[in-house]
Amino acid sequence: MSLTKRVSNWFSERLGLDDLPFFKTPDYMYHVNEWLGALVAASFIYTVISGLILLLYYNAAAGYQSTETIINQVPYGSVVLYSHLYGAYAMIILAYVHMFRNYFVGAYKKPRELLWILGVLMLVLTLGASFLGYSLIGDALAVSAVDVGAGIITSIPQLSFLIPIIFGNYDTGDYTRVLALHIILVALIGLLFVFHFFLAEHYGMMPSRKVKPKAPAVYTKEEWSKFNPWWPRNFVYMSSLIFMTWGFILAIPNALAYLNGLPQYFNPFMNPKPAPPPNSPAAAHITTYPPWFFLFLYKIADFTSDVVIFLMIGVIIPLVYLIILPFIDRSDELHPLKRKVFTGIGILMITYLIQTSLWGDLAPGVEVSVKDQVIAYLIPAIIVALGLTFIKPVDAQLKPSRGISPLTSLLFMVVAMLFAGSVVELIDYPSLFTFAIAVFTGSLFFIGSKAMGKVVLSKGLPNNAVPEVKTTTETPTSTETKKKFAEVLMSILFVLVVVIVAQMWTIPPTGYASNLFGVDLGLVFLMLGEVISLYHYVVYKKPVEKEE
């Protein structure tokens, strides 16, 4: 028996891991798109750990001064602070991706209704906790964001009593109340996460539509018993994802912080450094932004002076829709093109979220006429309606190997709308930033149009045609060769990890260069994640049939 197997059995026997009611996983599910929830969890765990470290040094009674002390005087304090900030960013982005992915595959349908609702509530709590955490920095941007949030609340007289409860004396630099509420919301996220996790393990991952084309999409106990046990394979695979997620969370913000000449007026999303304090002369020269994840909400505030209408459009209607979605989409269809109304709403939600956020970044605080609102939001709705009218679903029993898949078509529609919107924004707000966005989205649109055009115009091959699929078997010899290469690559990566760890401790713990420690630590985590991923391949990969 190998050493790995003996170690696995030792832990399994003493911790009772084989008795855990965790989901057993089929081979085809070991892909990142099936494990987006694990990426969200990895971001949350890192953010909690780094937040607890910061809590040892943060003085809420003097928010900005305490933040500067952590950055400039606490050993590797800036590494922890910047990665904590971007850990929250990663959690928000991944939570959106996870939610919309589940939206389009129908993962909110029976029996996962409660799982979906808990996920939506956790996203709301994550946005709230992130807003309060962002405010703890106490710089000019944070104070401005809190001012706007407080102004929205005080515009409804019945809610004015919430200001001292939520924000306390933030205007004097005291963030004690904000910190307390931030911790409470994070604790609530953790509580809901435990419940969400166990429900997810109980029902298992969403099976492929080729396996379960209709709801309820769950495996039977007999099917489940034939799959891979959670320990140790799922644990190994999830560990690789956790390490790689932590690697990006560490490397990206610290690399940005280390860049020479990173200016304070640079887009706040790309700058982990605090802005100047709110009462300093330098603060007068800074364009005030809300947190990037609330840009869409702050822009909606420019559409109307009526706070009730603002809350209805920006918060209440989308939230209520997402919560009641499992109860209004009662069909058993999982194919996105067989529930076109809900698919169309999902596409528009993504498009409007990105579009309004960019609008808020380009023109914060600029009032928008009703005419411009209609033009901005009606055009995407028309494109979606026409696109979904003409796109036909592919037969669920056939494998679309050369036709245009439904998700590809939907993604292309989103890109088309973003390209059109970026051109409009470039005309209205010409700048290097809007030009770059237009070029990027235009390139994606051109590539997508070219690829889809080849399929549609192929002679004798209609859009949903399914040619005969030939399969070949990957031989044991070729698999073993790949495993040998993976083992060599594991050895090289492990040596690089040792080299980086040996030299990273020579980096000064404070000052400008200390962020290199965060970059190196991020690289170490990325390499360890890849090593574990290669180990998973070497130990568990079997020859399988694959398409030519």
XYZ file of C-alpha atoms in Angstrom:
548
model
C 0.000 0.000 0.000
C 1.354 3.432 -0.956
C 2.218 6.070 1.637
C -0.536 8.328 0.313
C -3.122 5.597 0.713
C -1.952 4.800 4.251
C -2.144 8.454 5.278
C -5.611 8.747 3.733
C -6.833 5.670 5.581
C -5.338 6.902 8.868
C -7.270 10.172 8.728
C -10.402 8.440 7.466
C -10.469 5.969 10.344
C -9.804 8.490 13.103
C -12.053 11.274 11.832
C -14.828 9.080 10.481
C -14.561 10.750 7.072
C -16.155 7.836 5.230
C -19.302 8.328 7.298
C -19.774 11.990 6.385
C -22.984 12.553 4.369
C -21.094 14.446 1.679
C -21.748 14.287 -2.035
C -20.044 11.589 -4.052
C -18.893 12.948 -7.368
C -18.891 11.440 -10.887
C -15.698 11.755 -12.921
C -17.039 14.308 -15.395
C -17.689 16.897 -12.662
C -14.049 17.626 -11.887
C -14.053 20.925 -13.781
C -13.875 24.425 -12.334
C -17.298 25.461 -13.652
C -18.823 22.752 -11.456
C -16.947 24.041 -8.384
C -17.677 27.763 -8.452
C -19.207 27.502 -4.992
C -15.868 26.199 -3.702
C -14.123 29.256 -5.161
C -16.584 31.547 -3.374
C -15.996 29.614 -0.146
C -12.214 29.859 -0.600
C -12.471 33.637 -0.995
C -14.691 33.879 2.081
C -12.360 31.768 4.225
C -9.324 33.829 3.201
C -11.145 37.087 3.850
C -12.193 35.926 7.319
C -8.658 34.776 8.228
C -7.043 37.997 6.984
C -9.785 40.053 8.659
C -9.119 38.424 12.025
C -5.425 39.296 11.660
C -6.292 42.915 10.851
C -8.651 43.039 13.815
C -5.628 42.597 16.108
C -4.210 45.934 14.918
C -7.182 48.015 13.757
C -8.386 50.835 16.016
C -11.938 51.716 14.999
C -11.836 54.980 16.984
C -9.271 56.345 14.508
C -10.071 54.578 11.235
C -7.781 56.296 8.737
C -4.811 56.660 11.088
C -5.142 53.001 12.080
C -5.235 51.946 8.431
C -2.064 53.924 7.702
C -0.388 52.373 10.748
C -1.204 48.864 9.532
C 0.191 49.651 6.074
C 3.366 51.437 7.158
C 4.332 49.979 10.546
C 2.839 46.506 11.056
C 5.103 43.795 9.543
C 3.562 42.771 6.230
C 0.462 44.709 7.260
C -0.087 46.078 3.756
C 0.103 42.528 2.361
C -2.704 41.390 4.655
C -4.807 44.547 4.195
C -4.635 44.668 0.399
C -5.306 40.948 0.028
C -8.204 41.218 2.503
C -9.711 43.914 0.304
C -9.262 41.907 -2.895
C -10.435 38.743 -1.183
C -13.763 40.489 -0.692
C -13.658 41.650 -4.341
C -13.016 38.087 -5.491
C -15.853 36.779 -3.345
C -18.313 39.278 -4.848
C -17.300 38.573 -8.457
C -17.290 34.800 -7.974
C -20.633 34.927 -6.145
C -22.182 36.735 -9.120
C -20.686 34.219 -11.554
C -21.837 31.308 -9.377
C -25.351 32.711 -9.054
C -25.876 33.448 -12.733
C -24.384 30.131 -13.770
C -26.896 28.375 -11.512
C -29.611 30.671 -12.843
C -29.108 29.605 -16.452
C -28.737 25.881 -15.723
C -31.904 25.929 -13.612
C -30.237 25.028 -10.316
C -32.955 26.911 -8.425
C -35.605 24.344 -9.332
C -36.968 21.582 -7.130
C -35.512 20.352 -4.799
C -32.905 23.164 -4.528
C -35.258 26.099 -3.861
C -33.997 26.751 -0.332
C -30.394 26.357 -1.467
C -30.983 29.090 -4.080
C -32.690 31.457 -1.630
C -29.863 31.088 0.883
C -27.376 31.885 -1.892
C -29.240 35.077 -2.832
C -29.383 36.188 0.814
C -25.662 35.514 1.236
C -24.907 37.664 -1.815
C -26.898 40.541 -0.294
C -25.101 40.142 3.041
C -21.753 39.967 1.219
C -22.428 43.275 -0.535
C -23.462 44.861 2.774
C -20.467 43.513 4.684
C -18.124 44.600 1.876
C -19.571 48.118 1.879
C -19.022 48.432 5.632
C -15.544 46.907 5.383
C -14.665 49.333 2.580
C -15.831 52.178 4.817
C -13.458 51.156 7.633
C -10.506 52.514 5.642
C -11.743 56.010 6.479
C -10.241 57.711 3.419
C -11.943 60.316 1.230
C -13.566 57.677 -0.994
C -14.910 55.680 1.951
C -16.355 58.747 3.665
C -17.950 59.876 0.403
C -19.512 56.444 -0.094
C -20.900 56.455 3.454
C -22.220 60.002 2.968
C -24.202 58.902 -0.067
C -25.493 55.778 1.688
C -26.475 57.793 4.757
C -28.121 60.399 2.537
C -30.281 57.745 0.881
C -31.424 56.495 4.277
C -32.125 59.966 5.722
C -34.176 60.910 2.644
C -36.819 58.588 4.088
C -37.701 60.251 7.424
C -39.022 57.033 8.912
C -35.572 55.425 8.492
C -33.427 58.245 9.913
C -33.078 56.394 13.209
C -30.883 53.835 11.393
C -28.006 56.289 10.802
C -26.489 56.160 14.326
C -27.188 52.432 14.521
C -25.367 51.635 11.266
C -22.698 54.327 10.968
C -22.266 55.789 14.462
C -19.917 58.806 14.506
C -18.130 58.007 11.258
C -17.929 61.712 10.361
C -15.492 62.207 13.263
C -13.322 59.273 12.163
C -14.814 56.840 14.695
C -15.810 53.594 12.955
C -16.606 51.505 16.035
C -20.243 50.986 15.054
C -19.336 50.270 11.422
C -16.790 47.654 12.514
C -19.280 45.979 14.857
C -21.939 45.741 12.152
C -19.330 44.521 9.648
C -18.414 41.644 11.978
C -22.083 40.822 12.603
C -22.820 40.573 8.871
C -19.750 38.388 8.279
C -20.894 36.107 11.114
C -24.339 35.860 9.505
C -22.717 34.957 6.182
C -20.745 32.235 7.943
C -23.886 30.868 9.598
C -25.824 30.781 6.335
C -22.799 29.335 4.555
C -22.746 26.298 6.871
C -26.429 25.670 6.170
C -25.913 26.297 2.431
C -22.918 23.945 2.337
C -24.706 21.030 3.968
C -27.741 21.458 1.704
C -25.416 21.504 -1.328
C -23.736 18.312 -0.136
C -27.118 16.727 0.548
C -28.515 17.326 -2.941
C -25.182 17.081 -4.739
C -23.935 19.070 -7.705
C -26.289 19.782 -10.560
C -26.019 16.835 -12.991
C -25.387 17.477 -16.666
C -28.544 17.965 -18.757
C -27.377 14.989 -20.844
C -27.811 12.874 -17.718
C -30.820 14.581 -16.106
C -32.625 16.696 -18.736
C -35.565 17.562 -16.485
C -36.100 18.745 -12.923
C -35.749 17.460 -10.272
C -32.124 16.978 -11.358
C -30.693 14.815 -8.603
C -28.950 11.482 -8.598
C -30.653 8.479 -7.036
C -29.024 6.680 -4.122
C -28.143 3.796 -6.415
C -26.417 6.136 -8.897
C -24.743 8.048 -6.095
C -23.244 4.908 -4.584
C -21.181 4.310 -7.756
C -19.431 7.706 -7.683
C -16.152 8.840 -6.151
C -16.285 9.349 -2.360
C -15.770 12.820 -0.928
C -12.651 11.725 0.947
C -10.009 11.966 -0.257
C -10.630 12.848 -3.929
C -12.996 15.786 -3.504
C -10.859 17.090 -0.668
C -7.740 16.969 -2.860
C -9.427 18.677 -5.805
C -10.990 21.363 -3.614
C -7.630 21.998 -1.930
C -6.067 22.794 -5.303
C -8.842 25.301 -6.032
C -8.469 26.918 -2.607
C -4.717 27.396 -2.956
C -5.005 28.847 -6.457
C -7.788 31.212 -5.385
C -5.694 32.410 -2.455
C -2.729 32.820 -4.786
C -4.595 35.233 -7.048
C -6.043 37.102 -4.061
C -2.520 37.672 -2.719
C -0.574 38.259 -5.917
C -2.843 40.691 -7.794
C -3.337 43.519 -5.236
C 0.242 43.379 -3.996
C 1.550 43.520 -7.559
C -0.680 46.540 -8.215
C 0.513 48.207 -5.012
C 4.138 47.657 -5.990
C 3.823 49.239 -9.414
C 5.880 52.409 -9.587
C 3.943 55.645 -9.797
C 0.500 54.169 -9.141
C -1.421 57.441 -8.703
C -4.087 58.084 -6.096
C -6.571 59.179 -8.760
C -6.251 55.853 -10.556
C -9.508 53.884 -10.734
C -10.044 52.670 -7.134
C -10.787 49.115 -8.248
C -7.245 48.850 -9.601
C -5.611 50.614 -6.652
C -5.572 48.866 -3.269
C -3.914 51.845 -1.581
C -6.122 54.178 0.482
C -6.942 57.602 -0.903
C -5.957 60.698 1.140
C -7.898 61.470 4.336
C -11.211 63.283 3.792
C -10.114 66.635 5.250
C -6.755 66.870 3.495
C -6.067 69.295 0.603
C -5.313 66.329 -1.672
C -8.845 64.980 -1.173
C -10.270 67.955 -3.078
C -8.577 66.746 -6.271
C -9.968 63.210 -6.129
C -13.081 62.138 -7.998
C -15.270 60.523 -5.372
C -16.424 57.026 -6.237
C -18.595 54.573 -4.383
C -17.234 51.036 -4.017
C -17.083 49.544 -7.517
C -19.609 46.844 -6.575
C -22.181 49.559 -5.785
C -21.515 51.701 -8.858
C -24.700 50.436 -10.489
C -26.769 51.349 -7.433
C -25.312 54.824 -7.104
C -25.916 55.455 -10.824
C -29.556 54.426 -10.498
C -29.814 57.189 -7.880
C -29.082 59.622 -10.742
C -32.179 58.434 -12.598
C -34.696 59.820 -10.125
C -34.924 62.039 -7.064
C -37.593 59.804 -5.543
C -35.838 57.479 -3.115
C -38.735 55.017 -3.064
C -38.545 54.593 -6.848
C -34.756 54.281 -6.592
C -35.030 51.517 -3.984
C -37.710 49.733 -5.998
C -35.605 49.730 -9.205
C -32.178 49.122 -7.696
C -32.903 46.841 -4.746
C -36.412 45.595 -4.047
C -37.606 44.396 -7.469
C -34.393 42.490 -8.409
C -34.114 40.968 -4.931
C -37.759 39.893 -4.749
C -37.543 38.445 -8.259
C -34.490 36.333 -7.424
C -36.026 35.069 -4.183
C -39.389 34.065 -5.678
C -37.855 32.737 -8.917
C -38.101 29.044 -7.876
C -41.818 29.517 -7.247
C -42.726 31.345 -10.477
C -40.681 29.150 -12.831
C -42.569 25.957 -12.061
C -41.783 24.012 -15.230
C -39.462 21.020 -15.168
C -37.443 22.337 -18.127
C -33.729 22.934 -17.514
C -32.687 23.975 -21.016
C -32.299 27.799 -21.020
C -33.947 28.071 -24.452
C -36.989 26.157 -23.243
C -37.654 28.817 -20.605
C -36.908 31.860 -22.726
C -38.673 34.462 -20.578
C -36.513 33.711 -17.533
C -33.410 33.333 -19.670
C -34.061 36.723 -21.246
C -34.502 38.341 -17.832
C -31.215 36.774 -16.693
C -29.342 38.096 -19.735
C -30.749 41.564 -19.190
C -29.854 41.486 -15.492
C -26.208 40.756 -16.361
C -26.170 43.346 -19.142
C -27.821 46.055 -17.057
C -25.539 45.330 -14.089
C -22.372 45.747 -16.175
C -23.756 48.605 -18.257
C -24.974 50.646 -15.277
C -21.744 50.017 -13.337
C -19.646 51.324 -16.236
C -22.004 54.260 -16.572
C -21.555 55.036 -12.889
C -17.773 54.851 -13.288
C -17.757 57.179 -16.288
C -20.302 59.720 -15.085
C -20.765 59.497 -11.313
C -23.343 61.894 -9.956
C -24.494 63.098 -13.410
C -28.286 63.189 -13.738
C -29.782 61.096 -16.539
C -32.881 62.117 -18.479
C -35.774 59.730 -18.994
C -35.035 59.747 -22.733
C -31.449 58.562 -22.178
C -32.661 55.907 -19.756
C -35.119 54.546 -22.306
C -32.482 54.470 -25.053
C -29.890 52.820 -22.785
C -32.140 50.042 -21.522
C -34.675 49.493 -24.282
C -32.129 48.601 -26.980
C -30.667 45.608 -25.052
C -34.211 44.410 -24.304
C -35.092 44.469 -28.015
C -31.885 42.615 -28.935
C -32.582 39.931 -26.318
C -36.215 39.538 -27.395
C -35.303 39.174 -31.075
C -32.338 36.915 -30.367
C -34.304 34.517 -28.184
C -37.117 34.460 -30.726
C -34.898 33.117 -33.482
C -32.521 30.880 -31.495
C -33.861 27.355 -31.317
C -32.931 24.831 -28.614
C -30.801 21.865 -29.591
C -32.345 18.482 -28.903
C -31.270 17.519 -25.386
C -30.652 13.940 -26.470
C -28.154 14.963 -29.142
C -24.668 16.294 -28.632
C -24.065 19.586 -30.475
C -20.484 19.060 -31.467
C -20.410 21.531 -34.382
C -23.557 23.580 -33.994
C -23.867 26.759 -31.922
C -24.624 25.831 -28.334
C -27.327 27.748 -26.446
C -24.923 29.166 -23.870
C -22.569 30.324 -26.637
C -25.458 32.093 -28.338
C -26.526 33.769 -25.098
C -22.974 34.849 -24.348
C -22.625 36.298 -27.842
C -25.790 38.339 -27.281
C -24.361 39.778 -24.063
C -21.102 40.678 -25.850
C -23.052 42.324 -28.699
C -24.992 44.479 -26.248
C -21.870 45.433 -24.300
C -20.131 46.408 -27.538
C -23.061 48.571 -28.585
C -23.176 50.165 -25.145
C -19.421 50.812 -25.097
C -19.647 52.620 -28.452
C -22.415 54.845 -27.086
C -20.369 55.538 -23.950
C -17.306 56.368 -26.068
C -19.336 58.922 -28.039
C -20.804 60.503 -24.899
C -17.674 60.293 -22.711
C -14.578 60.122 -24.948
C -11.488 59.054 -23.002
C -8.700 56.501 -23.121
C -10.672 54.312 -20.694
C -13.862 54.244 -22.779
C -11.811 53.723 -25.950
C -10.080 50.711 -24.372
C -13.445 49.236 -23.339
C -14.856 49.749 -26.842
C -11.804 48.118 -28.447
C -11.931 45.163 -26.050
C -15.652 44.465 -26.448
C -15.388 45.118 -30.191
C -12.618 42.530 -30.476
C -14.732 39.966 -28.635
C -17.700 40.791 -30.875
C -15.581 40.442 -34.037
C -14.086 37.113 -32.947
C -17.495 35.783 -31.951
C -19.126 36.948 -35.175
C -16.401 35.339 -37.260
C -16.616 32.017 -35.397
C -20.409 31.870 -35.434
C -20.556 32.934 -39.063
C -18.445 29.951 -40.093
C -20.877 27.586 -38.411
C -24.042 29.218 -39.741
C -22.719 29.493 -43.311
C -21.265 25.992 -43.479
C -22.779 24.200 -46.468
C -25.171 21.421 -45.601
C -24.833 22.040 -41.869
C -27.788 23.895 -40.331
C -27.415 25.733 -37.050
C -28.603 22.831 -34.915
C -27.218 20.025 -37.035
C -25.420 17.246 -35.235
C -22.976 15.345 -37.424
C -21.880 11.875 -36.578
C -19.436 11.909 -33.697
C -16.419 9.672 -33.844
C -14.731 8.639 -30.646
C -11.342 7.243 -29.952
C -10.073 5.685 -26.785
C -7.195 7.272 -24.934
C -4.786 4.382 -24.489
C -3.279 3.493 -21.114
C 0.146 4.167 -22.622
C -0.679 7.770 -23.561
C -2.251 8.336 -20.141
C 0.833 7.017 -18.391
C 3.059 9.261 -20.515
C 1.018 12.292 -19.473
C 1.203 11.216 -15.853
C 5.004 10.951 -16.061
C 5.138 14.465 -17.497
C 2.818 15.678 -14.710
C 5.112 14.159 -12.097
C 8.134 15.937 -13.591
C 6.219 19.216 -13.651
C 5.198 18.677 -10.004
C 8.855 18.269 -9.061
C 9.853 21.447 -10.913
C 7.067 23.468 -9.299
C 7.936 22.145 -5.851
C 11.580 23.164 -6.328
C 10.438 26.646 -7.398
C 8.272 26.865 -4.279
C 11.281 26.039 -2.086
C 13.427 28.645 -3.881
C 10.781 31.373 -3.543
C 10.111 30.587 0.123
C 13.856 30.650 0.867
C 14.310 34.144 -0.558
C 10.999 35.791 0.316
C 11.973 36.082 3.976
C 14.727 38.498 2.962
C 12.095 41.019 1.833
C 11.683 43.952 4.256
C 8.548 43.495 6.417
C 7.500 47.135 6.050
C 7.821 49.814 3.432
C 7.346 49.903 -0.293
C 9.154 46.607 -0.986
C 7.111 44.598 1.504
C 4.403 44.022 -1.097
C 6.833 41.786 -2.958
C 6.327 39.364 -0.068
C 2.617 39.237 -0.966
C 3.426 38.663 -4.624
C 5.832 35.839 -3.757
C 3.399 34.260 -1.309
C 0.699 34.436 -3.967
C 2.989 32.669 -6.434
C 3.748 29.993 -3.831
C 0.037 29.351 -3.318
C -0.571 29.250 -7.064
C 2.215 26.722 -7.555
C 1.056 24.588 -4.630
C -2.447 24.643 -6.064
C -1.115 23.480 -9.404
C 0.984 20.780 -7.721
C -2.101 19.443 -5.948
C -4.058 19.610 -9.214
C -1.348 17.585 -10.972
C -1.325 15.132 -8.082
C -5.090 14.728 -8.528
C -4.498 13.961 -12.202
C -1.714 11.466 -11.539
C -3.586 9.545 -8.859
C -7.131 9.558 -10.221
C -6.968 9.975 -13.996
C -8.136 6.972 -15.993
C -8.147 6.394 -19.769
C -11.492 7.644 -21.095
C -13.237 7.924 -24.404
C -12.869 11.298 -25.958
C -14.094 12.983 -29.121
C -11.902 13.527 -32.083
